[in-house]
Amino acid sequence: MDIACLVAKRSTCCRRRVGAIVVRDKRILATGYNGAPSGLPHCDEVGCLREQQGIPSGERHELCRGLHAEQNVIIQAAFHGVCIKGGTLFCTNMPCSICSKMLVNAGILDIRYQDGYADPMAQDILSAGGVRLTKVDEARP
């Protein structure tokens, strides 16, 4: 979890910094943090679209420049040809329902997270997909 917290520091989101890593057999397979796609303006440069439009956290995920850390960790693994099936995701926040569906399809078996997220459907999706979900204490000093 300490490494996921470190990855979160690369986030370009003005609202919430999130980091994620996928691990299998004690090896880091991929990392991701939330922010705009490569080459596009980032929110820390041009402002937060969601704040400008008054969109609450956990709603209207499509109205955002950025990708979630969980989406980016899956994309990075695919981009580099790394199979994450059977892996464990460590994430600074619980995944939303959209990311949860992606993680189930990517074959993630276990998710460990620090903070909650305002999306009750996510837990149902992960449970139905056979993914173990564990809230962990803060990162160790």
PDB file of N, CA, C and O in Angstrom, residues 40-97:
ATOM      1  N   LEU A  40      -2.880  15.250 -23.349  1.00  0.00           N
ATOM      2  CA  LEU A  40      -4.009  16.156 -23.152  1.00  0.00           C
ATOM      3  C   LEU A  40      -3.740  17.051 -21.944  1.00  0.00           C
ATOM      4  O   LEU A  40      -2.975  16.667 -21.060  1.00  0.00           O
ATOM      5  N   PRO A  41      -4.368  18.223 -21.898  1.00  0.00           N
ATOM      6  CA  PRO A  41      -4.166  19.093 -20.735  1.00  0.00           C
ATOM      7  C   PRO A  41      -4.677  18.427 -19.456  1.00  0.00           C
ATOM      8  O   PRO A  41      -5.723  17.777 -19.464  1.00  0.00           O
ATOM      9  N   HIS A  42      -3.922  18.596 -18.395  1.00  0.00           N
ATOM     10  CA  HIS A  42      -4.302  18.018 -17.102  1.00  0.00           C
ATOM     11  C   HIS A  42      -5.063  19.042 -16.272  1.00  0.00           C
ATOM     12  O   HIS A  42      -4.891  20.257 -16.439  1.00  0.00           O
ATOM     13  N   CYS A  43      -5.870  18.544 -15.367  1.00  0.00           N
ATOM     14  CA  CYS A  43      -6.701  19.414 -14.527  1.00  0.00           C
ATOM     15  C   CYS A  43      -5.864  20.370 -13.688  1.00  0.00           C
ATOM     16  O   CYS A  43      -6.279  21.508 -13.453  1.00  0.00           O
ATOM     17  N   ASP A  44      -4.688  19.926 -13.236  1.00  0.00           N
ATOM     18  CA  ASP A  44      -3.861  20.828 -12.440  1.00  0.00           C
ATOM     19  C   ASP A  44      -3.283  21.967 -13.285  1.00  0.00           C
ATOM     20  O   ASP A  44      -2.733  22.922 -12.756  1.00  0.00           O
ATOM     21  N   GLU A  45      -3.447  21.884 -14.612  1.00  0.00           N
ATOM     22  CA  GLU A  45      -3.010  22.953 -15.519  1.00  0.00           C
ATOM     23  C   GLU A  45      -4.170  23.852 -15.953  1.00  0.00           C
ATOM     24  O   GLU A  45      -4.001  25.066 -16.080  1.00  0.00           O
ATOM     25  N   VAL A  46      -5.340  23.249 -16.207  1.00  0.00           N
ATOM     26  CA  VAL A  46      -6.458  24.000 -16.795  1.00  0.00           C
ATOM     27  C   VAL A  46      -7.706  24.058 -15.908  1.00  0.00           C
ATOM     28  O   VAL A  46      -8.706  24.631 -16.287  1.00  0.00           O
ATOM     29  N   GLY A  47      -7.649  23.457 -14.736  1.00  0.00           N
ATOM     30  CA  GLY A  47      -8.799  23.475 -13.840  1.00  0.00           C
ATOM     31  C   GLY A  47      -9.643  22.221 -13.968  1.00  0.00           C
ATOM     32  O   GLY A  47      -9.563  21.485 -14.947  1.00  0.00           O
ATOM     33  N   CYS A  48     -10.438  22.000 -12.967  1.00  0.00           N
ATOM     34  CA  CYS A  48     -11.269  20.791 -12.866  1.00  0.00           C
ATOM     35  C   CYS A  48     -12.641  21.038 -13.508  1.00  0.00           C
ATOM     36  O   CYS A  48     -13.410  21.886 -13.042  1.00  0.00           O
ATOM     37  N   LEU A  49     -12.933  20.286 -14.532  1.00  0.00           N
ATOM     38  CA  LEU A  49     -14.220  20.363 -15.221  1.00  0.00           C
ATOM     39  C   LEU A  49     -15.368  20.034 -14.266  1.00  0.00           C
ATOM     40  O   LEU A  49     -16.416  20.684 -14.285  1.00  0.00           O
ATOM     41  N   ARG A  50     -15.163  19.051 -13.407  1.00  0.00           N
ATOM     42  CA  ARG A  50     -16.208  18.627 -12.472  1.00  0.00           C
ATOM     43  C   ARG A  50     -16.502  19.729 -11.447  1.00  0.00           C
ATOM     44  O   ARG A  50     -17.664  19.962 -11.119  1.00  0.00           O
ATOM     45  N   GLU A  51     -15.472  20.385 -10.961  1.00  0.00           N
ATOM     46  CA  GLU A  51     -15.690  21.490 -10.014  1.00  0.00           C
ATOM     47  C   GLU A  51     -16.390  22.650 -10.703  1.00  0.00           C
ATOM     48  O   GLU A  51     -17.293  23.263 -10.137  1.00  0.00           O
ATOM     49  N   GLN A  52     -15.969  22.940 -11.941  1.00  0.00           N
ATOM     50  CA  GLN A  52     -16.578  24.036 -12.688  1.00  0.00           C
ATOM     51  C   GLN A  52     -18.065  23.809 -12.913  1.00  0.00           C
ATOM     52  O   GLN A  52     -18.855  24.743 -12.942  1.00  0.00           O
ATOM     53  N   GLN A  53     -18.466  22.536 -13.064  1.00  0.00           N
ATOM     54  CA  GLN A  53     -19.867  22.205 -13.320  1.00  0.00           C
ATOM     55  C   GLN A  53     -20.618  21.787 -12.062  1.00  0.00           C
ATOM     56  O   GLN A  53     -21.800  21.445 -12.131  1.00  0.00           O
ATOM     57  N   GLY A  54     -19.957  21.781 -10.906  1.00  0.00           N
ATOM     58  CA  GLY A  54     -20.605  21.440  -9.642  1.00  0.00           C
ATOM     59  C   GLY A  54     -21.042  19.991  -9.534  1.00  0.00           C
ATOM     60  O   GLY A  54     -22.073  19.702  -8.920  1.00  0.00           O
ATOM     61  N   ILE A  55     -20.272  19.078 -10.105  1.00  0.00           N
ATOM     62  CA  ILE A  55     -20.630  17.655 -10.094  1.00  0.00           C
ATOM     63  C   ILE A  55     -20.088  17.003  -8.821  1.00  0.00           C
ATOM     64  O   ILE A  55     -18.882  17.043  -8.569  1.00  0.00           O
ATOM     65  N   PRO A  56     -20.959  16.398  -8.010  1.00  0.00           N
ATOM     66  CA  PRO A  56     -20.504  15.760  -6.767  1.00  0.00           C
ATOM     67  C   PRO A  56     -19.659  14.507  -7.042  1.00  0.00           C
ATOM     68  O   PRO A  56     -19.802  13.851  -8.073  1.00  0.00           O
ATOM     69  N   SER A  57     -18.811  14.177  -6.082  1.00  0.00           N
ATOM     70  CA  SER A  57     -17.998  12.968  -6.159  1.00  0.00           C
ATOM     71  C   SER A  57     -18.902  11.744  -6.271  1.00  0.00           C
ATOM     72  O   SER A  57     -19.956  11.678  -5.647  1.00  0.00           O
ATOM     73  N   GLY A  58     -18.486  10.784  -7.081  1.00  0.00           N
ATOM     74  CA  GLY A  58     -19.246   9.546  -7.233  1.00  0.00           C
ATOM     75  C   GLY A  58     -20.360   9.603  -8.262  1.00  0.00           C
ATOM     76  O   GLY A  58     -21.052   8.625  -8.478  1.00  0.00           O
ATOM     77  N   GLU A  59     -20.543  10.750  -8.918  1.00  0.00           N
ATOM     78  CA  GLU A  59     -21.608  10.903  -9.915  1.00  0.00           C
ATOM     79  C   GLU A  59     -21.019  11.327 -11.254  1.00  0.00           C
ATOM     80  O   GLU A  59     -19.994  11.993 -11.302  1.00  0.00           O
ATOM     81  N   ARG A  60     -21.701  10.932 -12.331  1.00  0.00           N
ATOM     82  CA  ARG A  60     -21.377  11.371 -13.694  1.00  0.00           C
ATOM     83  C   ARG A  60     -19.883  11.231 -14.027  1.00  0.00           C
ATOM     84  O   ARG A  60     -19.222  12.178 -14.423  1.00  0.00           O
ATOM     85  N   HIS A  61     -19.365  10.018 -13.859  1.00  0.00           N
ATOM     86  CA  HIS A  61     -17.944   9.744 -14.100  1.00  0.00           C
ATOM     87  C   HIS A  61     -17.481  10.153 -15.493  1.00  0.00           C
ATOM     88  O   HIS A  61     -16.311  10.493 -15.687  1.00  0.00           O
ATOM     89  N   GLU A  62     -18.391  10.138 -16.445  1.00  0.00           N
ATOM     90  CA  GLU A  62     -18.007  10.454 -17.828  1.00  0.00           C
ATOM     91  C   GLU A  62     -17.670  11.936 -18.022  1.00  0.00           C
ATOM     92  O   GLU A  62     -17.026  12.309 -19.006  1.00  0.00           O
ATOM     93  N   LEU A  63     -18.099  12.787 -17.096  1.00  0.00           N
ATOM     94  CA  LEU A  63     -17.823  14.218 -17.207  1.00  0.00           C
ATOM     95  C   LEU A  63     -16.544  14.568 -16.448  1.00  0.00           C
ATOM     96  O   LEU A  63     -16.558  15.219 -15.400  1.00  0.00           O
ATOM     97  N   CYS A  64     -15.442  14.101 -16.985  1.00  0.00           N
ATOM     98  CA  CYS A  64     -14.136  14.323 -16.363  1.00  0.00           C
ATOM     99  C   CYS A  64     -13.066  14.136 -17.428  1.00  0.00           C
ATOM    100  O   CYS A  64     -13.174  13.247 -18.281  1.00  0.00           O
ATOM    101  N   ARG A  65     -12.037  14.964 -17.397  1.00  0.00           N
ATOM    102  CA  ARG A  65     -10.903  14.819 -18.318  1.00  0.00           C
ATOM    103  C   ARG A  65     -10.091  13.574 -18.010  1.00  0.00           C
ATOM    104  O   ARG A  65      -9.445  13.016 -18.872  1.00  0.00           O
ATOM    105  N   GLY A  66     -10.062  13.199 -16.741  1.00  0.00           N
ATOM    106  CA  GLY A  66      -9.141  12.163 -16.282  1.00  0.00           C
ATOM    107  C   GLY A  66      -9.686  10.759 -16.334  1.00  0.00           C
ATOM    108  O   GLY A  66     -10.878  10.518 -16.447  1.00  0.00           O
ATOM    109  N   LEU A  67      -8.737   9.864 -16.256  1.00  0.00           N
ATOM    110  CA  LEU A  67      -9.024   8.439 -16.067  1.00  0.00           C
ATOM    111  C   LEU A  67      -8.746   8.121 -14.611  1.00  0.00           C
ATOM    112  O   LEU A  67      -7.883   8.748 -13.982  1.00  0.00           O
ATOM    113  N   HIS A  68      -9.419   7.120 -14.091  1.00  0.00           N
ATOM    114  CA  HIS A  68      -9.162   6.683 -12.729  1.00  0.00           C
ATOM    115  C   HIS A  68      -7.864   5.882 -12.685  1.00  0.00           C
ATOM    116  O   HIS A  68      -7.435   5.307 -13.689  1.00  0.00           O
ATOM    117  N   ALA A  69      -7.258   5.828 -11.515  1.00  0.00           N
ATOM    118  CA  ALA A  69      -6.005   5.096 -11.326  1.00  0.00           C
ATOM    119  C   ALA A  69      -6.173   3.627 -11.723  1.00  0.00           C
ATOM    120  O   ALA A  69      -5.281   3.035 -12.339  1.00  0.00           O
ATOM    121  N   GLU A  70      -7.321   3.048 -11.396  1.00  0.00           N
ATOM    122  CA  GLU A  70      -7.570   1.641 -11.722  1.00  0.00           C
ATOM    123  C   GLU A  70      -7.644   1.437 -13.236  1.00  0.00           C
ATOM    124  O   GLU A  70      -7.169   0.428 -13.758  1.00  0.00           O
ATOM    125  N   GLN A  71      -8.248   2.386 -13.942  1.00  0.00           N
ATOM    126  CA  GLN A  71      -8.289   2.306 -15.398  1.00  0.00           C
ATOM    127  C   GLN A  71      -6.883   2.410 -15.963  1.00  0.00           C
ATOM    128  O   GLN A  71      -6.504   1.640 -16.852  1.00  0.00           O
ATOM    129  N   ASN A  72      -6.104   3.338 -15.435  1.00  0.00           N
ATOM    130  CA  ASN A  72      -4.742   3.516 -15.928  1.00  0.00           C
ATOM    131  C   ASN A  72      -3.844   2.319 -15.633  1.00  0.00           C
ATOM    132  O   ASN A  72      -2.969   1.991 -16.434  1.00  0.00           O
ATOM    133  N   VAL A  73      -4.044   1.648 -14.510  1.00  0.00           N
ATOM    134  CA  VAL A  73      -3.211   0.480 -14.216  1.00  0.00           C
ATOM    135  C   VAL A  73      -3.523  -0.650 -15.212  1.00  0.00           C
ATOM    136  O   VAL A  73      -2.617  -1.335 -15.690  1.00  0.00           O
ATOM    137  N   ILE A  74      -4.791  -0.805 -15.577  1.00  0.00           N
ATOM    138  CA  ILE A  74      -5.170  -1.814 -16.583  1.00  0.00           C
ATOM    139  C   ILE A  74      -4.606  -1.431 -17.947  1.00  0.00           C
ATOM    140  O   ILE A  74      -4.051  -2.267 -18.669  1.00  0.00           O
ATOM    141  N   ILE A  75      -4.731  -0.161 -18.319  1.00  0.00           N
ATOM    142  CA  ILE A  75      -4.223   0.320 -19.609  1.00  0.00           C
ATOM    143  C   ILE A  75      -2.711   0.158 -19.689  1.00  0.00           C
ATOM    144  O   ILE A  75      -2.179  -0.296 -20.714  1.00  0.00           O
ATOM    145  N   GLN A  76      -2.004   0.508 -18.629  1.00  0.00           N
ATOM    146  CA  GLN A  76      -0.542   0.378 -18.645  1.00  0.00           C
ATOM    147  C   GLN A  76      -0.114  -1.072 -18.792  1.00  0.00           C
ATOM    148  O   GLN A  76       0.837  -1.379 -19.518  1.00  0.00           O
ATOM    149  N   ALA A  77      -0.796  -1.969 -18.109  1.00  0.00           N
ATOM    150  CA  ALA A  77      -0.480  -3.396 -18.255  1.00  0.00           C
ATOM    151  C   ALA A  77      -0.706  -3.845 -19.694  1.00  0.00           C
ATOM    152  O   ALA A  77       0.158  -4.504 -20.295  1.00  0.00           O
ATOM    153  N   ALA A  78      -1.825  -3.465 -20.276  1.00  0.00           N
ATOM    154  CA  ALA A  78      -2.122  -3.854 -21.662  1.00  0.00           C
ATOM    155  C   ALA A  78      -1.122  -3.236 -22.632  1.00  0.00           C
ATOM    156  O   ALA A  78      -0.628  -3.913 -23.546  1.00  0.00           O
ATOM    157  N   PHE A  79      -0.801  -1.971 -22.441  1.00  0.00           N
ATOM    158  CA  PHE A  79       0.128  -1.250 -23.313  1.00  0.00           C
ATOM    159  C   PHE A  79       1.496  -1.938 -23.356  1.00  0.00           C
ATOM    160  O   PHE A  79       2.146  -2.000 -24.396  1.00  0.00           O
ATOM    161  N   HIS A  80       1.904  -2.456 -22.205  1.00  0.00           N
ATOM    162  CA  HIS A  80       3.221  -3.096 -22.109  1.00  0.00           C
ATOM    163  C   HIS A  80       3.152  -4.624 -22.226  1.00  0.00           C
ATOM    164  O   HIS A  80       4.170  -5.298 -22.038  1.00  0.00           O
ATOM    165  N   GLY A  81       1.970  -5.167 -22.526  1.00  0.00           N
ATOM    166  CA  GLY A  81       1.831  -6.604 -22.727  1.00  0.00           C
ATOM    167  C   GLY A  81       1.992  -7.431 -21.465  1.00  0.00           C
ATOM    168  O   GLY A  81       2.502  -8.547 -21.506  1.00  0.00           O
ATOM    169  N   VAL A  82       1.519  -6.907 -20.349  1.00  0.00           N
ATOM    170  CA  VAL A  82       1.642  -7.594 -19.062  1.00  0.00           C
ATOM    171  C   VAL A  82       0.275  -8.129 -18.646  1.00  0.00           C
ATOM    172  O   VAL A  82      -0.684  -7.365 -18.535  1.00  0.00           O
ATOM    173  N   CYS A  83       0.202  -9.422 -18.413  1.00  0.00           N
ATOM    174  CA  CYS A  83      -1.050 -10.047 -17.967  1.00  0.00           C
ATOM    175  C   CYS A  83      -1.225  -9.810 -16.465  1.00  0.00           C
ATOM    176  O   CYS A  83      -0.343 -10.134 -15.671  1.00  0.00           O
ATOM    177  N   ILE A  84      -2.362  -9.247 -16.082  1.00  0.00           N
ATOM    178  CA  ILE A  84      -2.627  -8.993 -14.665  1.00  0.00           C
ATOM    179  C   ILE A  84      -3.655  -9.972 -14.094  1.00  0.00           C
ATOM    180  O   ILE A  84      -4.034  -9.861 -12.920  1.00  0.00           O
ATOM    181  N   LYS A  85      -4.074 -10.937 -14.886  1.00  0.00           N
ATOM    182  CA  LYS A  85      -5.041 -11.942 -14.429  1.00  0.00           C
ATOM    183  C   LYS A  85      -4.491 -12.647 -13.191  1.00  0.00           C
ATOM    184  O   LYS A  85      -3.330 -13.037 -13.148  1.00  0.00           O
ATOM    185  N   GLY A  86      -5.344 -12.754 -12.175  1.00  0.00           N
ATOM    186  CA  GLY A  86      -4.940 -13.409 -10.937  1.00  0.00           C
ATOM    187  C   GLY A  86      -4.211 -12.499  -9.975  1.00  0.00           C
ATOM    188  O   GLY A  86      -3.751 -12.938  -8.921  1.00  0.00           O
ATOM    189  N   GLY A  87      -4.112 -11.216 -10.309  1.00  0.00           N
ATOM    190  CA  GLY A  87      -3.365 -10.281  -9.485  1.00  0.00           C
ATOM    191  C   GLY A  87      -4.182  -9.678  -8.354  1.00  0.00           C
ATOM    192  O   GLY A  87      -5.400  -9.837  -8.271  1.00  0.00           O
ATOM    193  N   THR A  88      -3.469  -8.973  -7.497  1.00  0.00           N
ATOM    194  CA  THR A  88      -4.057  -8.217  -6.392  1.00  0.00           C
ATOM    195  C   THR A  88      -3.867  -6.742  -6.690  1.00  0.00           C
ATOM    196  O   THR A  88      -2.763  -6.311  -7.021  1.00  0.00           O
ATOM    197  N   LEU A  89      -4.932  -5.971  -6.580  1.00  0.00           N
ATOM    198  CA  LEU A  89      -4.867  -4.525  -6.754  1.00  0.00           C
ATOM    199  C   LEU A  89      -4.757  -3.877  -5.383  1.00  0.00           C
ATOM    200  O   LEU A  89      -5.568  -4.155  -4.496  1.00  0.00           O
ATOM    201  N   PHE A  90      -3.750  -3.032  -5.211  1.00  0.00           N
ATOM    202  CA  PHE A  90      -3.640  -2.174  -4.042  1.00  0.00           C
ATOM    203  C   PHE A  90      -3.999  -0.781  -4.527  1.00  0.00           C
ATOM    204  O   PHE A  90      -3.402  -0.282  -5.483  1.00  0.00           O
ATOM    205  N   CYS A  91      -4.981  -0.149  -3.887  1.00  0.00           N
ATOM    206  CA  CYS A  91      -5.445   1.155  -4.345  1.00  0.00           C
ATOM    207  C   CYS A  91      -5.715   2.051  -3.149  1.00  0.00           C
ATOM    208  O   CYS A  91      -6.227   1.590  -2.122  1.00  0.00           O
ATOM    209  N   THR A  92      -5.384   3.315  -3.292  1.00  0.00           N
ATOM    210  CA  THR A  92      -5.589   4.238  -2.188  1.00  0.00           C
ATOM    211  C   THR A  92      -7.068   4.497  -1.927  1.00  0.00           C
ATOM    212  O   THR A  92      -7.428   4.920  -0.829  1.00  0.00           O
ATOM    213  N   ASN A  93      -7.932   4.239  -2.906  1.00  0.00           N
ATOM    214  CA  ASN A  93      -9.384   4.379  -2.744  1.00  0.00           C
ATOM    215  C   ASN A  93     -10.081   3.146  -3.270  1.00  0.00           C
ATOM    216  O   ASN A  93      -9.601   2.494  -4.194  1.00  0.00           O
ATOM    217  N   MET A  94     -11.254   2.865  -2.721  1.00  0.00           N
ATOM    218  CA  MET A  94     -12.065   1.770  -3.249  1.00  0.00           C
ATOM    219  C   MET A  94     -12.489   2.124  -4.672  1.00  0.00           C
ATOM    220  O   MET A  94     -12.871   3.258  -4.940  1.00  0.00           O
ATOM    221  N   PRO A  95     -12.432   1.164  -5.587  1.00  0.00           N
ATOM    222  CA  PRO A  95     -12.829   1.439  -6.972  1.00  0.00           C
ATOM    223  C   PRO A  95     -14.314   1.803  -7.093  1.00  0.00           C
ATOM    224  O   PRO A  95     -15.146   1.337  -6.316  1.00  0.00           O
ATOM    225  N   CYS A  96     -14.624   2.622  -8.092  1.00  0.00           N
ATOM    226  CA  CYS A  96     -16.015   2.948  -8.419  1.00  0.00           C
ATOM    227  C   CYS A  96     -16.624   1.758  -9.158  1.00  0.00           C
ATOM    228  O   CYS A  96     -15.942   0.781  -9.474  1.00  0.00           O
ATOM    229  N   SER A  97     -17.902   1.838  -9.489  1.00  0.00           N
ATOM    230  CA  SER A  97     -18.573   0.723 -10.167  1.00  0.00           C
ATOM    231  C   SER A  97     -18.019   0.496 -11.577  1.00  0.00           C
ATOM    232  O   SER A  97     -17.884  -0.650 -12.019  1.00  0.00           O
TER     233      SER A  97
END
